Amino acid sequence: MTQATDQAFYDRADAHIDLANHHFVKFDDLGKVSASLTFGATRFSAWMSARSFKSGAELAAAREE
C-alpha cells in the first residue's frame, strides 16, 4: 500500500501540537488553548477557501449557490 502522507505532514502537525503544549504549560488552561488552536485552524481554512476565488464578488456568488 502506498503511503499518501509524507513525513513533512506529520512534522507540521507536530509543530502545531508542540505550540499548543507550550501555551498550555505557560497558561495552564487547556480549554483556552484548545479554543485558540481551533479558532486559528478555522481562520486558516476560511482564508484557504477564499483565496481560490478571483474576487470578493466571485466568492459572494459562490456562497449564494
XYZ file of C-alpha atoms in Angstrom:
65
model
C 0.000 0.000 0.000
C 1.364 3.418 -0.951
C 1.738 5.967 1.816
C -0.296 9.059 0.870
C 1.166 11.216 3.637
C 4.838 12.093 3.810
C 6.889 12.785 6.925
C 6.603 16.575 6.418
C 2.852 16.257 7.026
C 3.493 14.784 10.453
C 6.253 17.299 11.161
C 3.857 20.195 10.519
C 1.154 18.620 12.676
C 3.678 18.007 15.447
C 4.779 21.655 15.274
C 1.181 22.759 15.928
C 0.860 20.303 18.800
C 4.169 21.469 20.278
C 2.994 25.081 20.120
C -0.299 24.173 21.826
C 1.588 22.239 24.515
C 3.884 25.222 25.101
C 0.892 27.505 25.588
C -0.786 25.006 27.896
C 2.291 24.880 30.129
C 2.520 28.680 30.076
C -1.162 29.479 30.689
C -2.401 26.246 32.372
C -5.814 26.401 30.705
C -6.388 23.554 28.271
C -9.815 24.842 27.223
C -8.465 28.231 26.166
C -5.503 26.704 24.344
C -7.808 24.297 22.509
C -10.211 27.103 21.594
C -7.370 29.259 20.252
C -5.949 26.389 18.202
C -9.376 25.585 16.763
C -10.071 29.251 16.006
C -6.717 29.615 14.233
C -7.305 26.477 12.156
C -10.777 27.705 11.226
C -9.472 31.117 10.164
C -6.749 29.492 8.086
C -9.292 27.177 6.410
C -11.546 30.146 5.593
C -8.596 32.041 4.117
C -7.588 28.972 2.090
C -11.118 28.693 0.668
C -11.406 32.398 -0.059
C -8.114 32.613 -1.941
C -9.373 30.145 -4.550
C -11.663 32.908 -5.866
C -10.511 35.780 -8.068
C -12.626 38.408 -6.327
C -14.953 39.050 -3.443
C -17.855 39.188 -5.889
C -16.992 35.721 -7.186
C -16.841 34.441 -3.611
C -20.219 36.017 -2.821
C -21.789 34.478 -5.937
C -20.494 31.040 -4.969
C -21.873 31.486 -1.460
C -25.349 32.052 -2.922
C -25.121 28.764 -4.816
